[in-house]
PDB file of C-alpha atoms in Angstrom:
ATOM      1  CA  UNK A   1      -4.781 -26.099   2.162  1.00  0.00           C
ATOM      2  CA  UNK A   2      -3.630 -29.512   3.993  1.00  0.00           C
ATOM      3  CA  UNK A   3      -2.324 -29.176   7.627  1.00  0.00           C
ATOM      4  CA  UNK A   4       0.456 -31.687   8.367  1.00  0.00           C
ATOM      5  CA  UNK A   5       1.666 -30.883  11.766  1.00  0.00           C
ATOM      6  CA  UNK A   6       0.118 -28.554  14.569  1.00  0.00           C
ATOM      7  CA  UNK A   7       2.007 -25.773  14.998  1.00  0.00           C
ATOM      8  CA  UNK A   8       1.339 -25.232  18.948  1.00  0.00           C
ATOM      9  CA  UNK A   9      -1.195 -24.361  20.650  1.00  0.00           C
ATOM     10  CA  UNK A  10      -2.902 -21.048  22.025  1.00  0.00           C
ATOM     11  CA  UNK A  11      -2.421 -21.211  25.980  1.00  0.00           C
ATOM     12  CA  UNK A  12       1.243 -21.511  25.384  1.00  0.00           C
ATOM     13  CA  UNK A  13       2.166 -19.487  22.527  1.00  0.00           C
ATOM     14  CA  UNK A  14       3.525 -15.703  22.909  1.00  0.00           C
ATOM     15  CA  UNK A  15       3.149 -14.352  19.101  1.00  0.00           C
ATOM     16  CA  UNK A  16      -0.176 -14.685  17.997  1.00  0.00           C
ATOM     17  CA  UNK A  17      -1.907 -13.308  14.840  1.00  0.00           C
ATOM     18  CA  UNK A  18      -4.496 -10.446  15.514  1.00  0.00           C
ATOM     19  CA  UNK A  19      -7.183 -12.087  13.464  1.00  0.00           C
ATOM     20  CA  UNK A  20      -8.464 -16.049  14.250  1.00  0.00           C
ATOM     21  CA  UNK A  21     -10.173 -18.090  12.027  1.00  0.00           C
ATOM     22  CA  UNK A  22     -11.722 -21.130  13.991  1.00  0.00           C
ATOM     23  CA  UNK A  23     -12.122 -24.868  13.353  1.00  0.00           C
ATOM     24  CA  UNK A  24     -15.354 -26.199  15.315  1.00  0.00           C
ATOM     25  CA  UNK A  25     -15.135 -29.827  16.386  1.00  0.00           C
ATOM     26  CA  UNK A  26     -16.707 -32.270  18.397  1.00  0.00           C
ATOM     27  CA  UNK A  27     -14.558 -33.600  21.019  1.00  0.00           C
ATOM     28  CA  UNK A  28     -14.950 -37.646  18.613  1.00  0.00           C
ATOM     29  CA  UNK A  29     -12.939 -35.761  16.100  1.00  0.00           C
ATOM     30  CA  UNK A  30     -10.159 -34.871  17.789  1.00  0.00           C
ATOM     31  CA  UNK A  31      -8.445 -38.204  17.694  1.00  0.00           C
ATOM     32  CA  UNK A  32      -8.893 -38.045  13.828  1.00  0.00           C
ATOM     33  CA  UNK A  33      -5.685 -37.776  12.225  1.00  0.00           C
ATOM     34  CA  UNK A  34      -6.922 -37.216   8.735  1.00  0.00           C
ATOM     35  CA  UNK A  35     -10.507 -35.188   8.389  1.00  0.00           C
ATOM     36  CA  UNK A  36     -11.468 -32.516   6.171  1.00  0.00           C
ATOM     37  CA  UNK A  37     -12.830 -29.549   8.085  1.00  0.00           C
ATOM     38  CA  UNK A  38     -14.807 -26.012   7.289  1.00  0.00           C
ATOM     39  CA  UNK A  39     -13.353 -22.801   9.319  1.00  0.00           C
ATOM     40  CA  UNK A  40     -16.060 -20.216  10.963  1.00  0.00           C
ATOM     41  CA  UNK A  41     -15.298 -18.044   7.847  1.00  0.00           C
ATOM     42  CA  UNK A  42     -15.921 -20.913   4.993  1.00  0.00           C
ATOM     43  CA  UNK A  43     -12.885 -22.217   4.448  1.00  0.00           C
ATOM     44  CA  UNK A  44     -12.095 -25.893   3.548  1.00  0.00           C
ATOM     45  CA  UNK A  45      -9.178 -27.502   5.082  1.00  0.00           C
ATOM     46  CA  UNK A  46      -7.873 -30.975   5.001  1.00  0.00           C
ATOM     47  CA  UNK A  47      -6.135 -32.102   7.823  1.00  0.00           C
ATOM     48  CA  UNK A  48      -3.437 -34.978   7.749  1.00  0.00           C
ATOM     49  CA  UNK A  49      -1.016 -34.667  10.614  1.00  0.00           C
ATOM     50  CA  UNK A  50       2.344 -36.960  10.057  1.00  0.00           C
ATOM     51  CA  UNK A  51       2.538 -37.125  13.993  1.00  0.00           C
ATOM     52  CA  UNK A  52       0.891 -39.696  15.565  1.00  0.00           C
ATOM     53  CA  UNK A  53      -1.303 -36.938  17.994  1.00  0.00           C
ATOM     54  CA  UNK A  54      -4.644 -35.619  19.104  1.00  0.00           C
ATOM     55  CA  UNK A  55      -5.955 -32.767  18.476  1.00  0.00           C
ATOM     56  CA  UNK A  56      -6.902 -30.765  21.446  1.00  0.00           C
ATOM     57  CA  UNK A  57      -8.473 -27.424  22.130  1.00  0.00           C
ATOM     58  CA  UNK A  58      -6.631 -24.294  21.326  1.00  0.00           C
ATOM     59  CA  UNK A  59      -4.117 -26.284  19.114  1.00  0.00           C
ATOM     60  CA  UNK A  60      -2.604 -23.865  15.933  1.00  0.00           C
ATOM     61  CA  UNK A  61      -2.975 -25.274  12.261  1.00  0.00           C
ATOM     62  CA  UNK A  62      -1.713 -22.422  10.424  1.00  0.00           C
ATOM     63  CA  UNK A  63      -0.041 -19.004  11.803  1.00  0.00           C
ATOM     64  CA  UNK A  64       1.118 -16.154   9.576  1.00  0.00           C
ATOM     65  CA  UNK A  65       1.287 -12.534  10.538  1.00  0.00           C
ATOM     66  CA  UNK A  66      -2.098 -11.909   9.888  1.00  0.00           C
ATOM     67  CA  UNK A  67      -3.946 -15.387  10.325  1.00  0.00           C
ATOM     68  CA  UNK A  68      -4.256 -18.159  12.194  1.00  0.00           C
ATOM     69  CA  UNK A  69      -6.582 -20.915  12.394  1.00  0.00           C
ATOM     70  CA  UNK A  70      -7.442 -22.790  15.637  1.00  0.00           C
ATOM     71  CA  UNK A  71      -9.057 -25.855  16.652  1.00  0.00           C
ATOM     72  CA  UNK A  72     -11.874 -24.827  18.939  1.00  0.00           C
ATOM     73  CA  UNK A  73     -13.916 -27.905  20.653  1.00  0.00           C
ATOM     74  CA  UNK A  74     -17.648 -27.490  20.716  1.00  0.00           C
ATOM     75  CA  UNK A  75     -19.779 -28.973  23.685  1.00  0.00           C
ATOM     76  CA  UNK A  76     -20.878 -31.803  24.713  1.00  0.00           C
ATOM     77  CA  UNK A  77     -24.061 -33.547  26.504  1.00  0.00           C
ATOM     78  CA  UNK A  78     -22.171 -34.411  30.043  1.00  0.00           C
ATOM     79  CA  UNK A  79     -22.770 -35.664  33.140  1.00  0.00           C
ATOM     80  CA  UNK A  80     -20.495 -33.937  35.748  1.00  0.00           C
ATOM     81  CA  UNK A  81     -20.690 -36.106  38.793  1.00  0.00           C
ATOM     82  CA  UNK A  82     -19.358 -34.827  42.162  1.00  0.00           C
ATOM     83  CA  UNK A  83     -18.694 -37.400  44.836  1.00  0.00           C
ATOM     84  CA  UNK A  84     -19.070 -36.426  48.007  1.00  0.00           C
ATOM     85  CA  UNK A  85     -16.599 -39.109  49.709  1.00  0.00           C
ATOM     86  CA  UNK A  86     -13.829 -41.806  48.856  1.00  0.00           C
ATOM     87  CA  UNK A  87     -16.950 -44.129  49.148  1.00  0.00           C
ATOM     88  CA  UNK A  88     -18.929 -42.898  46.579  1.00  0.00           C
ATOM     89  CA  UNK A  89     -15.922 -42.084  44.335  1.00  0.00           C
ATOM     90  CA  UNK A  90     -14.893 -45.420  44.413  1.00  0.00           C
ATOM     91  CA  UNK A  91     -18.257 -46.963  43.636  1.00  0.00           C
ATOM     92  CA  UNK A  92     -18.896 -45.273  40.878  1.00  0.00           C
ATOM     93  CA  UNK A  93     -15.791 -45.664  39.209  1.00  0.00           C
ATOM     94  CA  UNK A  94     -16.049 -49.579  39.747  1.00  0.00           C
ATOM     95  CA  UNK A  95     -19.519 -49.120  37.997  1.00  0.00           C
ATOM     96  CA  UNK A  96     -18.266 -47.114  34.929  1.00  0.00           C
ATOM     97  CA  UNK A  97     -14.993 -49.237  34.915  1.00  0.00           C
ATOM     98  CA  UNK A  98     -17.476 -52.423  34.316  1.00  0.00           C
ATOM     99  CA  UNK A  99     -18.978 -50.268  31.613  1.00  0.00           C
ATOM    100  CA  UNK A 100     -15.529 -48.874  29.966  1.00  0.00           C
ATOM    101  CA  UNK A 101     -17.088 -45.905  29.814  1.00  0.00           C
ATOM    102  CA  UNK A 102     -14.328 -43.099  29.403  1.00  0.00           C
ATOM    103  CA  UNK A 103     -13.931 -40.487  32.187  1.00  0.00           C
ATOM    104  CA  UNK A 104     -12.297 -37.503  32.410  1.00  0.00           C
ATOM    105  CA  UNK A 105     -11.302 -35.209  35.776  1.00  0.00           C
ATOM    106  CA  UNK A 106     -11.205 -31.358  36.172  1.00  0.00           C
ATOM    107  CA  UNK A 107     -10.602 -30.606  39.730  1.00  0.00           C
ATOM    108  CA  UNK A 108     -12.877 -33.024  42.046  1.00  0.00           C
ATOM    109  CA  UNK A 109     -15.596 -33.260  39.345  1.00  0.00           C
ATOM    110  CA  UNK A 110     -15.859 -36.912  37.016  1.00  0.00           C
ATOM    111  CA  UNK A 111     -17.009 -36.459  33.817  1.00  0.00           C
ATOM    112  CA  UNK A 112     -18.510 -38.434  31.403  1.00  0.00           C
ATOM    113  CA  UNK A 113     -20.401 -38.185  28.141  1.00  0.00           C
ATOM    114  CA  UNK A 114     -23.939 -38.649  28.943  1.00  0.00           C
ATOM    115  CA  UNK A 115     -26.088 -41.969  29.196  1.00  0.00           C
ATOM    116  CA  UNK A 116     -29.176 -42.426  30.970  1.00  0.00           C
ATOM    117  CA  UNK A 117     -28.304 -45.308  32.227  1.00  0.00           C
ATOM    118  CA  UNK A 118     -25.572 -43.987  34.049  1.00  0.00           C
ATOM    119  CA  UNK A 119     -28.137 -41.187  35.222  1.00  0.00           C
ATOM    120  CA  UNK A 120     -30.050 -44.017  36.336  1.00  0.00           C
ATOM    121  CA  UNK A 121     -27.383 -45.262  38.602  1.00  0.00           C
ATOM    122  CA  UNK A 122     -26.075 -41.935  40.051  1.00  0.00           C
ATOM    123  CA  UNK A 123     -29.317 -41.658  41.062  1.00  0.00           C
ATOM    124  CA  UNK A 124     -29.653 -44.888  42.933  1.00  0.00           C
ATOM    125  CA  UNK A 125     -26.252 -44.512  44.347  1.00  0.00           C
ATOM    126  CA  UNK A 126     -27.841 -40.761  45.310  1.00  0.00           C
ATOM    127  CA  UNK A 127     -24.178 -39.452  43.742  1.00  0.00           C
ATOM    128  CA  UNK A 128     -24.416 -35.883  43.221  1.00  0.00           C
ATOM    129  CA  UNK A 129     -24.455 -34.619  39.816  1.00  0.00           C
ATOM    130  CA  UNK A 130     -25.433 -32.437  37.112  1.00  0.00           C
ATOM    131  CA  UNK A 131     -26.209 -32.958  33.343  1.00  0.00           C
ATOM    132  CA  UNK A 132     -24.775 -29.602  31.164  1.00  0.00           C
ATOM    133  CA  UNK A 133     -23.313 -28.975  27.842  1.00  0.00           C
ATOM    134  CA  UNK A 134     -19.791 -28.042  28.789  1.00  0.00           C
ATOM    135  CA  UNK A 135     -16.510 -28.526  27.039  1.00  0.00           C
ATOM    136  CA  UNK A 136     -13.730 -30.648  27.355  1.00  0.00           C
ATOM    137  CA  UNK A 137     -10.429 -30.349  26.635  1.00  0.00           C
ATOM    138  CA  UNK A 138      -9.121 -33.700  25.259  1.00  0.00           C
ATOM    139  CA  UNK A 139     -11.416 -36.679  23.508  1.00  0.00           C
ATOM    140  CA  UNK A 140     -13.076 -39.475  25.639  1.00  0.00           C
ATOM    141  CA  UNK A 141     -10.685 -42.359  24.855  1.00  0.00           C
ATOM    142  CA  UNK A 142     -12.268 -45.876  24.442  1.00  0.00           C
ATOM    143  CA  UNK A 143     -10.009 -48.433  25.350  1.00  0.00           C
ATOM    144  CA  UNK A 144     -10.459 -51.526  24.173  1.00  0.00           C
ATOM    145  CA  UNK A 145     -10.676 -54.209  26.801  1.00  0.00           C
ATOM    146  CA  UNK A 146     -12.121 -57.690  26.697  1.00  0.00           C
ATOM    147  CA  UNK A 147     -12.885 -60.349  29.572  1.00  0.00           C
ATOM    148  CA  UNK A 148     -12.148 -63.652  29.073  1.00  0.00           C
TER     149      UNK A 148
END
């Protein structure tokens, strides 16, 4: 079977099938627009969506009235960091800006994919923070930037 197109997405979809086959991924492979993939139950799928998109948790492949298959993002090694003030917030986003490390928010909680560097420096900063397997939503986007 080759998926072209995603056909929505679980949190906003009434009619759903009552059984779920489920597509594992790391959050890297979510901005892969053509992957071959394995389904909890053994099945191989190639994915090649026409749309230029991202895959994101919850998002439907394939939906009959019996099946569907859905893109379900496994964990990753984080570090949730939870400034306390504008102060700290702004320091170290300056820091990981310098780095271009991606960052993603949920709520009042940074998060990015760990390094112990960056472990190094919350601690120096003394930025709360926690390191946890926890998933994300959407892929850590690099963007390309270069100083000249």
């Amino acid at each position: 079977m080759i998926i072209e197109s995603v056909i929505g997405n679980v949190a906003t979809v009434e009619k759903r099938a009552p059984h779920v086959e489920r597509v594992y991924l790391v959050s890297d492979d979510l901005v892969k627009r053509i992957q071959r993939v394995v389904t909890d139950h053994g099945n191989e799928i190639g994915i090649r969506l026409k749309e230029n998109r991202e895959l994101i948790d919850g998002d439907i492949l394939y939906m009959d009235e019996k099946n569907m298959i859905v893109i379900s993002v496994k964990e990753d090694d984080l570090l949730t960091i939870m400034p306390t003030s504008i102060q700290q917030m702004g320091e170290i986003a300056h820091q990981l800006g310098n780095r271009h490390l991606p960052a993603q928010f949920e709520e009042n909680e940074m998060l990015v994919q760990y390094d112990y560097l960056v472990e190094e420096l919350l601690q120096q900063l003394s930025i709360p923070y926690k390191r946890e397997n926890r998933r994300v939503k959407q892929a850590f986007r690099h963007i390309g930037h270069r100083h000249d």
